[in-house]
C-alpha positions as a Python dict, from the first residue, in 0.01 Angstrom:
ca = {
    (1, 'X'): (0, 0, 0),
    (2, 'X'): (141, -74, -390),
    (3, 'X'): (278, 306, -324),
    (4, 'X'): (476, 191, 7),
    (5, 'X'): (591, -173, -77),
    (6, 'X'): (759, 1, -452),
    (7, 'X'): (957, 262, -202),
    (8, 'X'): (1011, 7, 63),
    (9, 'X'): (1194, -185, -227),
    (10, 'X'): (1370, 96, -396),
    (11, 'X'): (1494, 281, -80),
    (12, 'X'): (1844, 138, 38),
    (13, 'X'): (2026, 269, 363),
    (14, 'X'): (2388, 307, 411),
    (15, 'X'): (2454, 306, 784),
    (16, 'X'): (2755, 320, 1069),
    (17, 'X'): (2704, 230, 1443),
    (18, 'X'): (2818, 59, 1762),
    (19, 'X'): (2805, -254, 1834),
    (20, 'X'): (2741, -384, 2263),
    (21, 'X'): (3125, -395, 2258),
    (22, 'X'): (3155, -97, 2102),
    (23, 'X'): (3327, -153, 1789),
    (24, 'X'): (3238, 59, 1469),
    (25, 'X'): (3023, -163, 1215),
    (26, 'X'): (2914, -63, 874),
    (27, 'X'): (2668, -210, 628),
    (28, 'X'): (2334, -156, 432),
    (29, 'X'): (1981, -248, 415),
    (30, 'X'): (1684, -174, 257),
    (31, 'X'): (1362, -15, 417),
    (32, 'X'): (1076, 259, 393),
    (33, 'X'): (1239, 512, 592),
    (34, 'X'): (1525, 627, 842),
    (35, 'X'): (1328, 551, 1153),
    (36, 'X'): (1243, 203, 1026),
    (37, 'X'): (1644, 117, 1000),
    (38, 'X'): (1705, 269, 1315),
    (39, 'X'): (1461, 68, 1485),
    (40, 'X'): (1611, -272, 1280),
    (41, 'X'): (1968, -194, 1370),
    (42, 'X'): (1835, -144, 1780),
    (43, 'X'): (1695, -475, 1742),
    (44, 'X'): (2009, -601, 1615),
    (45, 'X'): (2179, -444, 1936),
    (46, 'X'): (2349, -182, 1716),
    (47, 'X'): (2361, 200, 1815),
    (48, 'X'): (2375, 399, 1477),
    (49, 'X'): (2564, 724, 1438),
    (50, 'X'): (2501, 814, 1039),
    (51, 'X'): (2232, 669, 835),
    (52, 'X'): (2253, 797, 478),
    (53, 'X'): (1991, 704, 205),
    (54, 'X'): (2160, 582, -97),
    (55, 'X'): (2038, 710, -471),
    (56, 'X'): (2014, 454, -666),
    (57, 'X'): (2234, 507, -1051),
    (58, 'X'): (2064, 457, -1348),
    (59, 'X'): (2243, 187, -1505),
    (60, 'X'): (2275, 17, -1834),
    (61, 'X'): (1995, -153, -2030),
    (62, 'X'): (1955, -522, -1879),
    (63, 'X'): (2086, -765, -2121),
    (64, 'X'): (2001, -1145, -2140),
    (65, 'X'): (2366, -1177, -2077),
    (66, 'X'): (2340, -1011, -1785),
    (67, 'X'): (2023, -1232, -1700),
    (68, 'X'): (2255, -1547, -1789),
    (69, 'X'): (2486, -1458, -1568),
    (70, 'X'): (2257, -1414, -1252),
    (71, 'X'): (2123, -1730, -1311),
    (72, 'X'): (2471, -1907, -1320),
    (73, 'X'): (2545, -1715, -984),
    (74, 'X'): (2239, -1808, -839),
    (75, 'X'): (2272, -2211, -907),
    (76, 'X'): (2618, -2213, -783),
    (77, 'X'): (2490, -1992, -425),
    (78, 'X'): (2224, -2230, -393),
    (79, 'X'): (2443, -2594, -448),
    (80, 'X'): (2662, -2452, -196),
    (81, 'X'): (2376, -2384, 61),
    (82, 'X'): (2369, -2033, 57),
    (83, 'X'): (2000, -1963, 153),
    (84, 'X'): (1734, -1837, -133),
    (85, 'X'): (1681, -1473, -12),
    (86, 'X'): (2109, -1471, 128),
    (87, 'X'): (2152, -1514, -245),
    (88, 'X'): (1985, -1267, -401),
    (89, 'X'): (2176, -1022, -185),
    (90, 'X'): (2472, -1094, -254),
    (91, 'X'): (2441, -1124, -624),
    (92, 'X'): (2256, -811, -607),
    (93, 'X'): (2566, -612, -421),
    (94, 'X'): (2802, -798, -697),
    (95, 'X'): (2634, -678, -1005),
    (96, 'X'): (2823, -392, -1129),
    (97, 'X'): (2501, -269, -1332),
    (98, 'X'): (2235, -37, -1141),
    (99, 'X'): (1985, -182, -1309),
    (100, 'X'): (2049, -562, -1264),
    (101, 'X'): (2107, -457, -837),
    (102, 'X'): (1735, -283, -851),
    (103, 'X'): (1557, -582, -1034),
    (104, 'X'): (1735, -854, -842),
    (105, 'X'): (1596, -605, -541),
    (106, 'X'): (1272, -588, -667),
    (107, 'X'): (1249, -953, -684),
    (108, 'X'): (1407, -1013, -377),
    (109, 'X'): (1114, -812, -190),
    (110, 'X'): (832, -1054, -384),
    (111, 'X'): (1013, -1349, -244),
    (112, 'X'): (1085, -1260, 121),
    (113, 'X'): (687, -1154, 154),
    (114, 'X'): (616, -1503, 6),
    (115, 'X'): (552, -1447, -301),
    (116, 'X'): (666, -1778, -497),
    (117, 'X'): (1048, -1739, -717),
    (118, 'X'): (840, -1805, -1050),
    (119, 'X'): (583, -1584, -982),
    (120, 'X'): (839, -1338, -894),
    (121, 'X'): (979, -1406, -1217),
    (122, 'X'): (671, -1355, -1369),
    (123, 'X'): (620, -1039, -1301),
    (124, 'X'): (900, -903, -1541),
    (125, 'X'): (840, -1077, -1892),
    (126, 'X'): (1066, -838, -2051),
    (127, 'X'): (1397, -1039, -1836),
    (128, 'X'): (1226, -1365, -1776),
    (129, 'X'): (1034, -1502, -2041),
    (130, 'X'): (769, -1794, -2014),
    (131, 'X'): (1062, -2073, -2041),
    (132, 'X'): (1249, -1948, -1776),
    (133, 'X'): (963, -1895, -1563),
    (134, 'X'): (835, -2267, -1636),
    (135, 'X'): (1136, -2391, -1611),
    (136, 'X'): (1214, -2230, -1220),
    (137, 'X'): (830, -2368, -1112),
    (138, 'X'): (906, -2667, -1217),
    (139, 'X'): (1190, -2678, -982),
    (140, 'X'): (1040, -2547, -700),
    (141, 'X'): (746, -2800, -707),
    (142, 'X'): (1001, -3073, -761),
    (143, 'X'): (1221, -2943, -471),
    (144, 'X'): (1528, -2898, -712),
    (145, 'X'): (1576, -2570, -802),
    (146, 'X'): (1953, -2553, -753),
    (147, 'X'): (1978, -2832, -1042),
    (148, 'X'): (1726, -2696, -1282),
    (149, 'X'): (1837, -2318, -1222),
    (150, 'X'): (2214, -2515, -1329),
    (151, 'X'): (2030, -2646, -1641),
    (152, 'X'): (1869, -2338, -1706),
    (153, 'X'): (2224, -2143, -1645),
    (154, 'X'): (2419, -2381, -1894),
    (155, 'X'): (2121, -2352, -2167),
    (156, 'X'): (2113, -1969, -2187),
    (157, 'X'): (2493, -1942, -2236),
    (158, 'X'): (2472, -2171, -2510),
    (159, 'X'): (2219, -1960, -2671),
    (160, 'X'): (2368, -1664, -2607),
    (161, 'X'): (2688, -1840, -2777),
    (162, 'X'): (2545, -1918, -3036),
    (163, 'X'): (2390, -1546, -3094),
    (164, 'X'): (2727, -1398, -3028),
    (165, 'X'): (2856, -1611, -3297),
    (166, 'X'): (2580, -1528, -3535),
    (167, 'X'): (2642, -1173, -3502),
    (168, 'X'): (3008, -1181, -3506),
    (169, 'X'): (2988, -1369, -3837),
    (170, 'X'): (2697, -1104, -3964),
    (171, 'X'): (2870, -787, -3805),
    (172, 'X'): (3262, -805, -4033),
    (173, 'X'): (3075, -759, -4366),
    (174, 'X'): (2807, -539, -4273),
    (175, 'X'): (3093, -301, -4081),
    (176, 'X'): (3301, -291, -4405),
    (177, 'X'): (3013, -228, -4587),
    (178, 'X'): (2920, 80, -4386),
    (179, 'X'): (3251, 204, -4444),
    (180, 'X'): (3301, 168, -4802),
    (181, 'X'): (2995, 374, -4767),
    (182, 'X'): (3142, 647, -4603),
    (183, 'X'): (3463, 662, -4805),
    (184, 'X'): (3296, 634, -5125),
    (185, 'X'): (3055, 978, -5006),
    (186, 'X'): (3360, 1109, -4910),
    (187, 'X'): (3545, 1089, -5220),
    (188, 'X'): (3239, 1170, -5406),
    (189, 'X'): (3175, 1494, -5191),
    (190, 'X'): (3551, 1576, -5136),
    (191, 'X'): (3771, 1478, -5407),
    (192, 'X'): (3590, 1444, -5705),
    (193, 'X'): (3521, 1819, -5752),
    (194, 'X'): (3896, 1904, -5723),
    (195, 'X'): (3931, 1624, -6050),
    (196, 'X'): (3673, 1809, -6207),
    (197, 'X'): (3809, 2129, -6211),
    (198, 'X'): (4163, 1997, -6304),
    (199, 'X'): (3956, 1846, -6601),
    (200, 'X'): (3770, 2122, -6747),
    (201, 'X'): (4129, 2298, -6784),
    (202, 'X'): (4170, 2023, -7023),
    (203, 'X'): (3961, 2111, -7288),
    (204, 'X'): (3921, 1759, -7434),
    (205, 'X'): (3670, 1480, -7432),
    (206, 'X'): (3623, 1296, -7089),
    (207, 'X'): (3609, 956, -7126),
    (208, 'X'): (3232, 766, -7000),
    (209, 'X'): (3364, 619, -6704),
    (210, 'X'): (3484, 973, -6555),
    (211, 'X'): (3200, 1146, -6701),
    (212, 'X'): (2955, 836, -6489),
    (213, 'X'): (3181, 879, -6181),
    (214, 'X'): (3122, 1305, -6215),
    (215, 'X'): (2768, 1288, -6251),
    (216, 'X'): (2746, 1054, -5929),
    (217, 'X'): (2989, 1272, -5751),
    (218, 'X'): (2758, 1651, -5855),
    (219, 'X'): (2465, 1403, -5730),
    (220, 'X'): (2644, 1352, -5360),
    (221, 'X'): (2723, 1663, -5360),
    (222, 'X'): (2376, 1858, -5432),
    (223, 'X'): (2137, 1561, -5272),
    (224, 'X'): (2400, 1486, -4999),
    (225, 'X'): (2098, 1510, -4700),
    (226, 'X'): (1838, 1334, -4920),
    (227, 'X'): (2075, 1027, -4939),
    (228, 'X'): (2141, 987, -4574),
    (229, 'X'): (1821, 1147, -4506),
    (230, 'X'): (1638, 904, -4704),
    (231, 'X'): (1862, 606, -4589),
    (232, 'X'): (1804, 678, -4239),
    (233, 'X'): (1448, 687, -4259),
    (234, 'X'): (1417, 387, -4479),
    (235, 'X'): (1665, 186, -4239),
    (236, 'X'): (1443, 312, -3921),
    (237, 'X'): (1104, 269, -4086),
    (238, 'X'): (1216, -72, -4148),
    (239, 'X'): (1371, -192, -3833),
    (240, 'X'): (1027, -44, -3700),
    (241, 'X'): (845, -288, -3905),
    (242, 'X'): (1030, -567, -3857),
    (243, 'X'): (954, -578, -3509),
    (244, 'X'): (598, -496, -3480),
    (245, 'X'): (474, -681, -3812),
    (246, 'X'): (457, -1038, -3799),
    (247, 'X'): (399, -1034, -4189),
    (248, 'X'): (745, -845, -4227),
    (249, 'X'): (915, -1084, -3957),
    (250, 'X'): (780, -1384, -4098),
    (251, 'X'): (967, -1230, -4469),
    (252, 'X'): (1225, -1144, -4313),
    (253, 'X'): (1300, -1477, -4107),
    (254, 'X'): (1235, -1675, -4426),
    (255, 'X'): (1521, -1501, -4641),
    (256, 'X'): (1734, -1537, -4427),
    (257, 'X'): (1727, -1926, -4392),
    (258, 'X'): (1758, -1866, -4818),
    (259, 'X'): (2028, -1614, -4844),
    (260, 'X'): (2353, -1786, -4964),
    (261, 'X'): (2630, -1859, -4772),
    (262, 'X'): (2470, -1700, -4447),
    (263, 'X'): (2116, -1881, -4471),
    (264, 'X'): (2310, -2239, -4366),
    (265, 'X'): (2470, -2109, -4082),
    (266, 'X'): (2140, -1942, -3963),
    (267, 'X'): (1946, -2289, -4010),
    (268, 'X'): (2200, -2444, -3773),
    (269, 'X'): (2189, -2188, -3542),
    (270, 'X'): (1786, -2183, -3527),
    (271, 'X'): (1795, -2569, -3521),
    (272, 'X'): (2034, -2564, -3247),
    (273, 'X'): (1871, -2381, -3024),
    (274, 'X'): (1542, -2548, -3089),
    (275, 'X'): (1662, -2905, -3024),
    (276, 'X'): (1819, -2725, -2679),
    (277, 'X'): (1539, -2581, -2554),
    (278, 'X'): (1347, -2867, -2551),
    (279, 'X'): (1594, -3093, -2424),
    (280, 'X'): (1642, -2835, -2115),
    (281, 'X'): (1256, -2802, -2075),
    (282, 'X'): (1203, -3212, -2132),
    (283, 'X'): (1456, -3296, -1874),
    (284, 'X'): (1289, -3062, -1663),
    (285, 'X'): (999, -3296, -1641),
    (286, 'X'): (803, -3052, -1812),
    (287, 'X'): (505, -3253, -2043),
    (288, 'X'): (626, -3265, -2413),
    (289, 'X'): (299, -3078, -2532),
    (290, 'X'): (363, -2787, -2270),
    (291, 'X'): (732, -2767, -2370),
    (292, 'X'): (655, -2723, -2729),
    (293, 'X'): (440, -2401, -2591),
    (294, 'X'): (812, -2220, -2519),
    (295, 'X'): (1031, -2401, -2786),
    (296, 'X'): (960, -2198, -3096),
    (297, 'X'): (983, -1856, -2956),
    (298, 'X'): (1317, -1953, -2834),
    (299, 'X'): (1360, -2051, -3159),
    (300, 'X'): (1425, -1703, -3296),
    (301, 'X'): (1269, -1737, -3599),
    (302, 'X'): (913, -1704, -3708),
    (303, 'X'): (883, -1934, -3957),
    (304, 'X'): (1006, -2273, -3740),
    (305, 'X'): (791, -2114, -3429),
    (306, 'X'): (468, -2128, -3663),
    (307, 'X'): (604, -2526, -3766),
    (308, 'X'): (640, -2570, -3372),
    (309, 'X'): (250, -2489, -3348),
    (310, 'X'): (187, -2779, -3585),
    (311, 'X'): (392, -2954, -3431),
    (312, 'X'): (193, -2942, -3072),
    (313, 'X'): (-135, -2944, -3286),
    (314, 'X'): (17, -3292, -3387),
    (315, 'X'): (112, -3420, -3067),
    (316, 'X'): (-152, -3323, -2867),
    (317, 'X'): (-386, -3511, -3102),
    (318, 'X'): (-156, -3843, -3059),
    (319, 'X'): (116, -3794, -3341),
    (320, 'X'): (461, -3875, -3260),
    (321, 'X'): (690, -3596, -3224),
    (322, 'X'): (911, -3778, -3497),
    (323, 'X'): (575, -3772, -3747),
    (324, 'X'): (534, -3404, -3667),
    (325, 'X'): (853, -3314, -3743),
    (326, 'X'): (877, -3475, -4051),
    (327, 'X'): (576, -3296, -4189),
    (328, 'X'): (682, -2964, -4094),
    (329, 'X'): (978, -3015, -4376),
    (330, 'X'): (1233, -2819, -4178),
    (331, 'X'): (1433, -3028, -3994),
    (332, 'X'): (1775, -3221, -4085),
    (333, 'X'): (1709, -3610, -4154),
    (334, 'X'): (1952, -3593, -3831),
    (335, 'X'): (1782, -3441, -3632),
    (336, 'X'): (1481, -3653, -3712),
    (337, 'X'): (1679, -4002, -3679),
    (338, 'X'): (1784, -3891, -3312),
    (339, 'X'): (1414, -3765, -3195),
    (340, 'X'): (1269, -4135, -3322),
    (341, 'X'): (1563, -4287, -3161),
    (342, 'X'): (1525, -4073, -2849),
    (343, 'X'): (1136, -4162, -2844),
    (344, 'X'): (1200, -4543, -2881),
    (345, 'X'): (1434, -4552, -2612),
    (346, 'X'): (1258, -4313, -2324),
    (347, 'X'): (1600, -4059, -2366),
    (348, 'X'): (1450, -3791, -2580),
    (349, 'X'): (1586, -3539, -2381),
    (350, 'X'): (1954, -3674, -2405),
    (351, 'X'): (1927, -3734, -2774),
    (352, 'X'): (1837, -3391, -2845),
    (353, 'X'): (2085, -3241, -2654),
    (354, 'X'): (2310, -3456, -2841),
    (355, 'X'): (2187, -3301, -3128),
    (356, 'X'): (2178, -2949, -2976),
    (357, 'X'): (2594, -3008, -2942),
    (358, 'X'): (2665, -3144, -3307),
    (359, 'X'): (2495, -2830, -3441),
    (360, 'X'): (2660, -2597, -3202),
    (361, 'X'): (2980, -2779, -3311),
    (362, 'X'): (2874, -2709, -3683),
    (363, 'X'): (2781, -2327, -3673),
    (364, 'X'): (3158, -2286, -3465),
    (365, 'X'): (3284, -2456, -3774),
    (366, 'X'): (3058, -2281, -3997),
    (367, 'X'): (3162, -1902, -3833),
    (368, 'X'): (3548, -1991, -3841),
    (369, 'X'): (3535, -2108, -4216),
    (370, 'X'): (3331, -1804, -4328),
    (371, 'X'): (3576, -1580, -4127),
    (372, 'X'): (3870, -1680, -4335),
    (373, 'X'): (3637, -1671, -4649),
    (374, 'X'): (3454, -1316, -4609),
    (375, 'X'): (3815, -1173, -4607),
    (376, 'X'): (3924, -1195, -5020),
    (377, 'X'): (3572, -1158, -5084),
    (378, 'X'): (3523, -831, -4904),
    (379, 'X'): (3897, -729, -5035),
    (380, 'X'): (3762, -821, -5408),
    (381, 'X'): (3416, -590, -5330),
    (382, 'X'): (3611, -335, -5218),
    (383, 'X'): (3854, -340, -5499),
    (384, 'X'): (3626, -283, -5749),
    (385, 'X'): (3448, -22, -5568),
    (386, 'X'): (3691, 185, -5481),
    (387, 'X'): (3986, 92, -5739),
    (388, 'X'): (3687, 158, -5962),
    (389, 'X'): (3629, 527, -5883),
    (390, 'X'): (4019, 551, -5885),
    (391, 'X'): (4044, 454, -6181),
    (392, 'X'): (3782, 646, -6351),
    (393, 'X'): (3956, 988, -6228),
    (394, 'X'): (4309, 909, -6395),
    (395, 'X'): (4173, 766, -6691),
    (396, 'X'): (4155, 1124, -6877),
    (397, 'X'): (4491, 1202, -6731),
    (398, 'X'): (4627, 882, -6887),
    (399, 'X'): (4501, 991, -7237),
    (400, 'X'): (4692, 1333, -7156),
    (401, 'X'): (4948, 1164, -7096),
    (402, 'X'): (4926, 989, -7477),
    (403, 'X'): (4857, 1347, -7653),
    (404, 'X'): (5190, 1453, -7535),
}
């Protein structure tokens, strides 16, 4: 049966008939097997002349973008009164990734054998994590889906925003670092050697600074696979780590909330998307202690998801979310004036969205000033790098240049 319902979902039929007036109609539809379409589209009063059985592509890897983007398709088919199951079809057929089409498939299926959304959801953590998932059964036991799969729509392109920001701001200096990289090994490997052989014509004393730069260079040039050997290993060994350690994660998350210049942006970011994700699951009419169960992994950082179990520990035993906060020594006196406001007045959920948008506002400030600031700095570093090597190689010529 598990064997037949997977092929039932992955098989999808291409097919051309005859209508009772006999004009030629095309479509496609999913089922187990040719005979099973031809006996839908007889049903349907439609005489088929080609059924074809359509491969499926292998598409690209599913991105939360991607899962963003169904969700903001799917609120705005269901405020307009496009039917659940209607939906999924024809957000499926508009996806231009594979992948995406045969998951929103797959889902579909669950659904139309009455299976509940959020269970369907369920069933692929990897796309829909617990949030999401709470977040669409809350909506279906409060009969609004349509407005909480808006809610959900608008909160996960914010995040994703906000991580597009962070790694635009991350990726300029890390890309010119890589490539001062590459020209220094090639200068090293390359052009060096042809210095050094001009030089030993000379006869004379090298100065240290060429002699430094020559040693490096015969270095590069005999150990050439041990360095990138060695750095690809080391950069793979540790990416490894970092995501199946929590000890190395939990490092790693706190240096980066320390490291200048980039740690403050970071904190924003992290405290923006906290203070957003429980706004989104609080106005949800989700219960403050289960909302605090989703918050700090959609945090995306260790260290304020182990203050967010505190911080449940602390409410559930009668603590005020404002007390909680305060003792976890994380959060922005801000941030912590707005939750006690938003608890006094019954609007937690609108205060901390407020606060979600002033920190959003900040890290947009935050990436635009660091943009124009990275660029002398990153001119300076590469400068003395390379201007450095330069340098080094006409220095003897220079003293030639004296002699004569």
């Amino acid at each position: 049966m598990a064997t037949a319902a997977k092929s039932a979902q992955e098989l999808v039929f291409e097919w051309e008939g005859k209508d009772r007036s006999g004009k030629t109609v095309r479509g496609e539809t999913r089922a187990a097997g040719e005979n099973q379409v031809q006996a839908m589209l007889r049903r349907q009063g439609i005489l088929p002349t080609k059924i074809k059985k359509r491969r499926m592509r292998g598409g690209k890897r599913i991105k939360p973008k991607d899962i963003a983007l169904f969700t903001r398709q799917l609120a705005t088919m269901m405020k307009a009164g496009v039917p659940l199951l209607q939906s999924f079809d024809i957000v499926a057929r508009g996806n231009p990734n594979p992948s995406v089409t045969k998951l929103l498939n797959d889902i579909r299926a669950d659904v139309e054998t009455g299976t509940s959304l959020s269970a369907a959801f369920r069933k692929y953590p990897m796309y829909f994590d617990s949030l999401y998932c709470n977040l669409v059964e809350a909506g279906e036991a409060a009969g609004i889906l349509e407005a909480l799969l808006d809610r959900l729509a608008t909160y996960m392109e914010k995040t994703e925003a906000i991580k597009s920001k962070i790694r635009s701001a991350l990726m300029y200096p890390i890309s010119v670092i890589v490539v001062a990289f590459v020209v220094v090994t090639v200068i090293m490997i390359f052009v060096i050697p042809a210095f050094k052989q001009v030089f030993t014509s000379f006869g004379a004393d090298l100065p240290a600074p060429t002699l430094f730069v020559i040693a490096m260079s015969e270095f590069f040039v005999k150990y050439w696979w041990l360095i990138f050997g060695g750095l690809g290993a080391a950069f793979y060994f540790f990416m490894q780590a970092w995501k199946r350690s929590e000890k190395v994660q939990m490092f790693m998350d706190r240096l980066l909330l320390k490291i200048p210049i980039f740690g403050p942006l970071i904190e924003k970011a992290v405290v923006a998307r906290w203070t957003r994700t429980l706004s989104t699951m609080f106005a949800a009419g989700v219960p403050l202690v289960e909302a605090l169960d989703s918050v700090g992994g959609a945090s995306g950082n260790l260290v304020y998801a182990q203050a967010t179990r505190k911080i449940q520990q602390e409410v559930s035993t009668g603590s005020s979310l404002t007390a909680a906060m305060g003792n976890a020594n994380l959060f922005p006196s801000m941030v912590l004036q707005m939750t006690a406001i938003g608890e006094e007045s019954g609007a937690l959920d609108h205060m901390l969205g407020k606060a979600a948008d002033f920190y959003e506002a900040e890290v947009d400030e935050m990436v635009a000033g660091l943009s124009s600031l990275m660029e002398p700095i990153i001119i300076v570093f590469l400068g003395v790098i390379i201007g450095g090597i330069v340098v080094s190689m006409y220095l003897p010529i220079f003293k030639l240049g004296q002699v004569v």
